[in-house]
PDB file of C-alpha atoms in Angstrom:
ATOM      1  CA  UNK A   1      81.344 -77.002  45.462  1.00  0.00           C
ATOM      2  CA  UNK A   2      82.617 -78.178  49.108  1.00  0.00           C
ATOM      3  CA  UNK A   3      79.230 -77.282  50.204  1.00  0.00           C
ATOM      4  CA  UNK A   4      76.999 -79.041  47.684  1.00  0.00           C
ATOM      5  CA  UNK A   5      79.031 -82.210  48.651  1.00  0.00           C
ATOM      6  CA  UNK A   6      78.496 -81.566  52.472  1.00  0.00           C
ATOM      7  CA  UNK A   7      74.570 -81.010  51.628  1.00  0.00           C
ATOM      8  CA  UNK A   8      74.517 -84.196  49.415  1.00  0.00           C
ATOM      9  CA  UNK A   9      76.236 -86.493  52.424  1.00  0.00           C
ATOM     10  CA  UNK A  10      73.625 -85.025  54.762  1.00  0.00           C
ATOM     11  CA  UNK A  11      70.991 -86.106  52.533  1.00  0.00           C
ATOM     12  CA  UNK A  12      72.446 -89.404  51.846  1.00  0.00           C
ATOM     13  CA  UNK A  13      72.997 -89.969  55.456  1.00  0.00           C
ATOM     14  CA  UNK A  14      69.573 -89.235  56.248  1.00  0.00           C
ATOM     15  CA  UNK A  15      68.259 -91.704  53.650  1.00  0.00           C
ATOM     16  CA  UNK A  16      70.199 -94.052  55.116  1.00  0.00           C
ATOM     17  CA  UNK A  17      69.319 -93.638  58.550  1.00  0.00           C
ATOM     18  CA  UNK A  18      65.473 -92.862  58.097  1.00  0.00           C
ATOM     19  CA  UNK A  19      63.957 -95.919  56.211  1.00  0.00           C
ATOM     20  CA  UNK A  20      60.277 -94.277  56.373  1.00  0.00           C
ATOM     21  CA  UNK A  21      61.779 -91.988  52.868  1.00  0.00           C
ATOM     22  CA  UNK A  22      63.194 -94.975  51.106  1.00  0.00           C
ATOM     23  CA  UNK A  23      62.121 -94.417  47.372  1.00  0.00           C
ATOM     24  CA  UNK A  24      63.821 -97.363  46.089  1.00  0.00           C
ATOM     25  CA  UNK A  25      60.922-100.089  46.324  1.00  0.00           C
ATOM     26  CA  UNK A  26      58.487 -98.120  44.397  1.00  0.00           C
ATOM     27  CA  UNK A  27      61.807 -97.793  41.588  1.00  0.00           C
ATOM     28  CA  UNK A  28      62.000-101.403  41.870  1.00  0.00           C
ATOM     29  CA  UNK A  29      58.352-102.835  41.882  1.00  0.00           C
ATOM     30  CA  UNK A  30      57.384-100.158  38.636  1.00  0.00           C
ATOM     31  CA  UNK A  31      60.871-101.883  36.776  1.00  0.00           C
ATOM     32  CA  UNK A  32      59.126-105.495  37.517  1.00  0.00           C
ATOM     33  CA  UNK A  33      55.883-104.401  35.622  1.00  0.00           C
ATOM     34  CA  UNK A  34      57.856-103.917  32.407  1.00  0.00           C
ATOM     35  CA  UNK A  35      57.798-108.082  32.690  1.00  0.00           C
ATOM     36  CA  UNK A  36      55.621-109.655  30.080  1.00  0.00           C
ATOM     37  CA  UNK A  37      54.540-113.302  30.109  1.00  0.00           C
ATOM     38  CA  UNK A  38      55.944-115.354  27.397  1.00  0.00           C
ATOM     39  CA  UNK A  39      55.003-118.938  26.638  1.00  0.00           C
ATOM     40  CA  UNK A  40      57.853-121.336  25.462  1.00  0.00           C
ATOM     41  CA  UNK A  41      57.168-124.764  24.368  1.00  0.00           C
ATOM     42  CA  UNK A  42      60.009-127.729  24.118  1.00  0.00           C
ATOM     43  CA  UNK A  43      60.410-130.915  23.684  1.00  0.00           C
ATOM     44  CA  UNK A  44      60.811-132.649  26.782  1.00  0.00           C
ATOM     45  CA  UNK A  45      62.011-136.963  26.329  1.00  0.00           C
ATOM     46  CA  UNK A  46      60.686-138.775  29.873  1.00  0.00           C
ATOM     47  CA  UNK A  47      61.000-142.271  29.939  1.00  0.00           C
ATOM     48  CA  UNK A  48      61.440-142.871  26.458  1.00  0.00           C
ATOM     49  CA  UNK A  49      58.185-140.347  25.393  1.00  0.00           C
ATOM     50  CA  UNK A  50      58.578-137.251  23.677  1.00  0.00           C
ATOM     51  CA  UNK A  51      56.176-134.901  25.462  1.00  0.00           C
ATOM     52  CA  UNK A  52      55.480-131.323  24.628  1.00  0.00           C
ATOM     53  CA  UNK A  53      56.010-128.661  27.060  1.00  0.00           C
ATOM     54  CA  UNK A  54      54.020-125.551  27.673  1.00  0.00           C
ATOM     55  CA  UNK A  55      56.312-123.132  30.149  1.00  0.00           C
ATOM     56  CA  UNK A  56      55.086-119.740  30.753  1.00  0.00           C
ATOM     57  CA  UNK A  57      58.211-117.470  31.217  1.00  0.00           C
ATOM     58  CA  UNK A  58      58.558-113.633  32.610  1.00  0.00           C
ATOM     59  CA  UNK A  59      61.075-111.276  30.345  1.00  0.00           C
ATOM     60  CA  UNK A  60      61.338-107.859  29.825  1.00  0.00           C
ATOM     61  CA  UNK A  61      59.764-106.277  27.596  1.00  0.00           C
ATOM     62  CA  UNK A  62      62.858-104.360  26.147  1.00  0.00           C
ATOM     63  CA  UNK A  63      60.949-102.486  24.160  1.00  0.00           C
ATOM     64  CA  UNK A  64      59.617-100.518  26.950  1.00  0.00           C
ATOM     65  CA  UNK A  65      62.492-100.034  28.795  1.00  0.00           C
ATOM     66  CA  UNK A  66      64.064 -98.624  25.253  1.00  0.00           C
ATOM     67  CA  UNK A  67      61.222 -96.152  25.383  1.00  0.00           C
ATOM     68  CA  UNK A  68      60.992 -95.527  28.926  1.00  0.00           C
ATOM     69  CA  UNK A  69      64.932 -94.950  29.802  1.00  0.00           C
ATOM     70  CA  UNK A  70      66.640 -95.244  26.638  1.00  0.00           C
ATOM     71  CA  UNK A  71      64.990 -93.001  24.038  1.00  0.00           C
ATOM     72  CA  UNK A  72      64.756 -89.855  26.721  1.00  0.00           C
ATOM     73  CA  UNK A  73      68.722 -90.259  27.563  1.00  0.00           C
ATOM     74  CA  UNK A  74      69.202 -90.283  23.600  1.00  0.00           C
ATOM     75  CA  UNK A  75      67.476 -87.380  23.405  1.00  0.00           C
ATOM     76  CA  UNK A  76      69.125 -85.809  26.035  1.00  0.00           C
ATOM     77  CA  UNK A  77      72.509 -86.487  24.693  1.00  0.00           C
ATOM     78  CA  UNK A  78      71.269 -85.238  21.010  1.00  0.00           C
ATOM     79  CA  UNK A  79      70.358 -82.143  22.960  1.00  0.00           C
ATOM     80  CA  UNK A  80      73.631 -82.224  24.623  1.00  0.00           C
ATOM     81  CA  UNK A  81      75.492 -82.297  20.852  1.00  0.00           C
ATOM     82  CA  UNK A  82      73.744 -79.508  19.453  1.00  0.00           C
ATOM     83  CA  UNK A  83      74.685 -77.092  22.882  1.00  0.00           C
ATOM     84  CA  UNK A  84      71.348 -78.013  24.333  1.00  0.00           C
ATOM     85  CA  UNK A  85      68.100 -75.628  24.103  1.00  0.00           C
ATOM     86  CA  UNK A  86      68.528 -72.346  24.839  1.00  0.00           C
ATOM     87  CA  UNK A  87      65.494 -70.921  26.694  1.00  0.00           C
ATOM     88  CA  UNK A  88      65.699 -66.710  26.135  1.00  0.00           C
ATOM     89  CA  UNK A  89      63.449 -66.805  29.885  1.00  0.00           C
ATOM     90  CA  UNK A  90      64.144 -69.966  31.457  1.00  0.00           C
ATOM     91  CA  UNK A  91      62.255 -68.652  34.601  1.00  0.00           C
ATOM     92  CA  UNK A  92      59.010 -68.542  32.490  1.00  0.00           C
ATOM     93  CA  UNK A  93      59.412 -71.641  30.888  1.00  0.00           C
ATOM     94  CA  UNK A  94      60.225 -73.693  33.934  1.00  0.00           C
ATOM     95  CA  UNK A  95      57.384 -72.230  35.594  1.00  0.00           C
ATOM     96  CA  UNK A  96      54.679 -73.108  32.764  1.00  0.00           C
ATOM     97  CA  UNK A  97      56.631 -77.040  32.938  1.00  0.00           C
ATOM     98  CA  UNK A  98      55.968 -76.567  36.718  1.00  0.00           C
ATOM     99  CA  UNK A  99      52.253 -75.636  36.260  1.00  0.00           C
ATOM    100  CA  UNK A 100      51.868 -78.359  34.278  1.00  0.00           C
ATOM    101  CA  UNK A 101      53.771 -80.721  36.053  1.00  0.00           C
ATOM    102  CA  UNK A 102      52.015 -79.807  39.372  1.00  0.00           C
ATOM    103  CA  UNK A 103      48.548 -80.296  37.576  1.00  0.00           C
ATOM    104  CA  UNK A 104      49.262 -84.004  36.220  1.00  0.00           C
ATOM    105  CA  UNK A 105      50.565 -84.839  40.093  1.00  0.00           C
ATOM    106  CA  UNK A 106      47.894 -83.916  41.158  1.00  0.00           C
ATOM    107  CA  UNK A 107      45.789 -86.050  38.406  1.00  0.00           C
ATOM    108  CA  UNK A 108      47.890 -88.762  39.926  1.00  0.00           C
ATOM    109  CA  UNK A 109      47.441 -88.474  43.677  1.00  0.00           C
ATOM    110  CA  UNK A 110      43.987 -88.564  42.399  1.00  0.00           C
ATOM    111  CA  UNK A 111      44.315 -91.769  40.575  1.00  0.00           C
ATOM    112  CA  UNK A 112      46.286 -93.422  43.606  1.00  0.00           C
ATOM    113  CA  UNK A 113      42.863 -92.941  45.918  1.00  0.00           C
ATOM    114  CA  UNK A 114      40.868 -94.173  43.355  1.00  0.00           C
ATOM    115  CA  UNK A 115      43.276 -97.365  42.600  1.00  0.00           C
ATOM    116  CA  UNK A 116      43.463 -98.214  46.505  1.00  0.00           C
ATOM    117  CA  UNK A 117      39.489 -98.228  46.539  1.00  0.00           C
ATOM    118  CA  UNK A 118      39.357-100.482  44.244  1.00  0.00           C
ATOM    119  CA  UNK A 119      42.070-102.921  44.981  1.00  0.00           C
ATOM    120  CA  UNK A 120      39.880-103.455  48.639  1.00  0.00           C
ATOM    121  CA  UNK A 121      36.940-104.020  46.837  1.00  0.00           C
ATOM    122  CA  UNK A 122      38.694-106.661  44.364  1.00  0.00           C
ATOM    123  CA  UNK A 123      42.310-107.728  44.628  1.00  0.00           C
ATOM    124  CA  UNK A 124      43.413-108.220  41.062  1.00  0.00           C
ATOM    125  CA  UNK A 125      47.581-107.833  39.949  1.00  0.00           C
ATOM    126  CA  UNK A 126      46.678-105.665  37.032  1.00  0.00           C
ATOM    127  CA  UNK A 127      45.258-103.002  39.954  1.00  0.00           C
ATOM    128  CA  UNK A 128      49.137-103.328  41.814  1.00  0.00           C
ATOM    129  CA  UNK A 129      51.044-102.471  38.450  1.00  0.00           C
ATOM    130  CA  UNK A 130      48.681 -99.796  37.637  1.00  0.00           C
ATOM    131  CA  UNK A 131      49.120 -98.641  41.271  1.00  0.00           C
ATOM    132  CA  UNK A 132      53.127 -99.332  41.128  1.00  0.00           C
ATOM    133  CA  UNK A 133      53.339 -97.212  38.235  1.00  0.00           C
ATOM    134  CA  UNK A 134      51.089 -93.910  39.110  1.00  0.00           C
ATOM    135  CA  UNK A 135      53.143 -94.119  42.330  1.00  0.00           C
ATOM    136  CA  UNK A 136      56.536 -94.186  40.125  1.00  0.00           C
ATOM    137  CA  UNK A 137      55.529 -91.474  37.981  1.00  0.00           C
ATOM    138  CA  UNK A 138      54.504 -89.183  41.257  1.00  0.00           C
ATOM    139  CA  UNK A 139      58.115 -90.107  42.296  1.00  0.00           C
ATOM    140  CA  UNK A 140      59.128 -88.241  38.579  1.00  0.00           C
ATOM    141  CA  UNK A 141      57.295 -85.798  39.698  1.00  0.00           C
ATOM    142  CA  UNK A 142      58.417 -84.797  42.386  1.00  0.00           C
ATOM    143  CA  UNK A 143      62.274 -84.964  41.410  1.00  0.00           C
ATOM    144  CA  UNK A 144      61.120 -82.743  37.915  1.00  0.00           C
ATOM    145  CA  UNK A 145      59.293 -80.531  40.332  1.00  0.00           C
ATOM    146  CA  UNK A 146      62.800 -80.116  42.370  1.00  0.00           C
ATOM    147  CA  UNK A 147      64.758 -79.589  39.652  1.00  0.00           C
ATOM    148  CA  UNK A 148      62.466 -76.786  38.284  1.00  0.00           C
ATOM    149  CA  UNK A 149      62.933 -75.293  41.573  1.00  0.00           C
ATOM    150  CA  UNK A 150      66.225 -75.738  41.285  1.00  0.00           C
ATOM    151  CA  UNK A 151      66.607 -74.144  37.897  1.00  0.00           C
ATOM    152  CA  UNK A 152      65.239 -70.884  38.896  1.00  0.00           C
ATOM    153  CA  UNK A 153      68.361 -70.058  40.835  1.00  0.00           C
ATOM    154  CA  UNK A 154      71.253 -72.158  39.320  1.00  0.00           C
ATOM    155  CA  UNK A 155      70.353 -72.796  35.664  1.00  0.00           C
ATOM    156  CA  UNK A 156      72.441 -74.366  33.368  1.00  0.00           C
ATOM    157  CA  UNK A 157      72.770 -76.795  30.485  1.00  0.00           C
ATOM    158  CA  UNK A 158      73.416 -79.460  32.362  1.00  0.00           C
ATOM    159  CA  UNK A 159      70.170 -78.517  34.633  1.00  0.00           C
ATOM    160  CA  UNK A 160      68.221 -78.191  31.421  1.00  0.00           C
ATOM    161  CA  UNK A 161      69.053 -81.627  30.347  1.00  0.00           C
ATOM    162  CA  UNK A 162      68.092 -83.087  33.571  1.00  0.00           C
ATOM    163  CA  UNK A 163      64.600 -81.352  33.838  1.00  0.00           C
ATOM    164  CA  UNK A 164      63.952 -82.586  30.060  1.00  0.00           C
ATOM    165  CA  UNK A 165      64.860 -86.218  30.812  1.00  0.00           C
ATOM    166  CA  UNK A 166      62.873 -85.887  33.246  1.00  0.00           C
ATOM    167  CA  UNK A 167      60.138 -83.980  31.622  1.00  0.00           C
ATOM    168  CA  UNK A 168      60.075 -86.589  28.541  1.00  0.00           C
ATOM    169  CA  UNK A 169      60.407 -89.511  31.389  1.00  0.00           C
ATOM    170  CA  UNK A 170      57.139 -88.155  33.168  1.00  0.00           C
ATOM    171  CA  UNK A 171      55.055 -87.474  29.623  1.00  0.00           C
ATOM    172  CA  UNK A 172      55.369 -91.108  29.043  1.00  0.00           C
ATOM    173  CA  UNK A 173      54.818 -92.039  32.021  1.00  0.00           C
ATOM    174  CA  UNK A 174      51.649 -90.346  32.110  1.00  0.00           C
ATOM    175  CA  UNK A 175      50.536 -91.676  28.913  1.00  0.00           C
ATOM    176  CA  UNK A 176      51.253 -95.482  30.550  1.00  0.00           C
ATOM    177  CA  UNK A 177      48.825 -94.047  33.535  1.00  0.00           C
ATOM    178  CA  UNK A 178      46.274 -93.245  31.290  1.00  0.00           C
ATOM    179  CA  UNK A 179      46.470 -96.804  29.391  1.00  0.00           C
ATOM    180  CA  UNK A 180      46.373 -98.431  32.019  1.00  0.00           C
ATOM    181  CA  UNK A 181      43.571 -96.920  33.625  1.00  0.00           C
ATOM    182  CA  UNK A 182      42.079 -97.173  30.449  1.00  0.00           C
ATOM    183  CA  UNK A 183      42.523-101.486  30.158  1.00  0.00           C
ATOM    184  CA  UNK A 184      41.430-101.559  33.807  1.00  0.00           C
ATOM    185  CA  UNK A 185      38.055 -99.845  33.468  1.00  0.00           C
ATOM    186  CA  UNK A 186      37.746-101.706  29.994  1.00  0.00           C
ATOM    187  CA  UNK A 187      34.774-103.687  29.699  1.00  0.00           C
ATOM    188  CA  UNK A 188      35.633-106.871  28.961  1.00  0.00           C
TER     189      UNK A 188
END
């Protein structure tokens, strides 16, 4: 335990330090495309006239965050209720997920090039949020991918929960990919 603690302030420290591995801003700018523009119209009394106002608002759409962070940590904590899933050979299960896993990443590093070619040839903000979000879900990758590697020496339910979070976290994160892909090459 002392020395998963010491291991954990070494990384820490070195995130700190190093701000070339700083993973936060891609967290951050992927959270701001779950915005959706909403138009509000008031009433607005200037000078005695009653005008009517057109304001175009950003919200969340709370919806997707439900589906994106809620409904996976539900899940998780059903699983956790019911003793979790127990896998008779973890290690050959967590190396199909890894197979898999791997393959989609590399769908997605794929994606990335083809997103940055386009975004010099036209600079449109539906091409950042697509590119925001493959970026995010490479970041789920990679932590699903760690904690697979992780869970072929130390496995346990708690573990398990993590890599399925994680595992439902990437699968729809994969499926917002391929919408938006899909809306972005959509003729119009």
């Amino acid at each position: 335990m002392l020395i998963s603690l010491f291991i954990f302030i070494i990384i820490i420290s070195f995130y700190i330090k190093f701000s070339r591995i700083h993973i936060h801003d891609i967290i951050i700018c992927q959270f701001k495309t779950m915005k959706k523009e909403v138009k509000v119209q008031r009433e607005e009394d200037r000078d005695g006239k009653i005008f009517n106002v057109e304001k175009v608002i950003e919200k969340y759409n709370v919806l997707e965050i439900v589906l994106f962070y809620l409904l996976p940590l539900l899940i998780i904590l059903i699983n956790i209720f019911f003793n979790g899933i127990i896998l008779t050979k973890p290690e050959d299960s967590l190396g199909n997920i890894g197979t898999i896993v791997s393959i989609f990443s590399g769908f997605l590093f794929n994606a990335v090039l083809t997103i940055e070619q386009k975004q010099k040839r036209n600079n449109e903000s539906c091409i950042k949020e697509v590119y925001y979000n493959i970026n995010y879900a490479l970041l789920v990758s990679f932590f699903l991918l760690i904690a697979i590697a992780v869970g072929f020496y130390f496995y346990n339910i708690f573990l398990e929960n993590v890599i399925f979070f994680l595992l439902i976290h990437f699968v729809f994160s994969i499926l917002l990919v391929f919408n938006l892909l899909f809306s972005l090459n959509k003729p119009s």
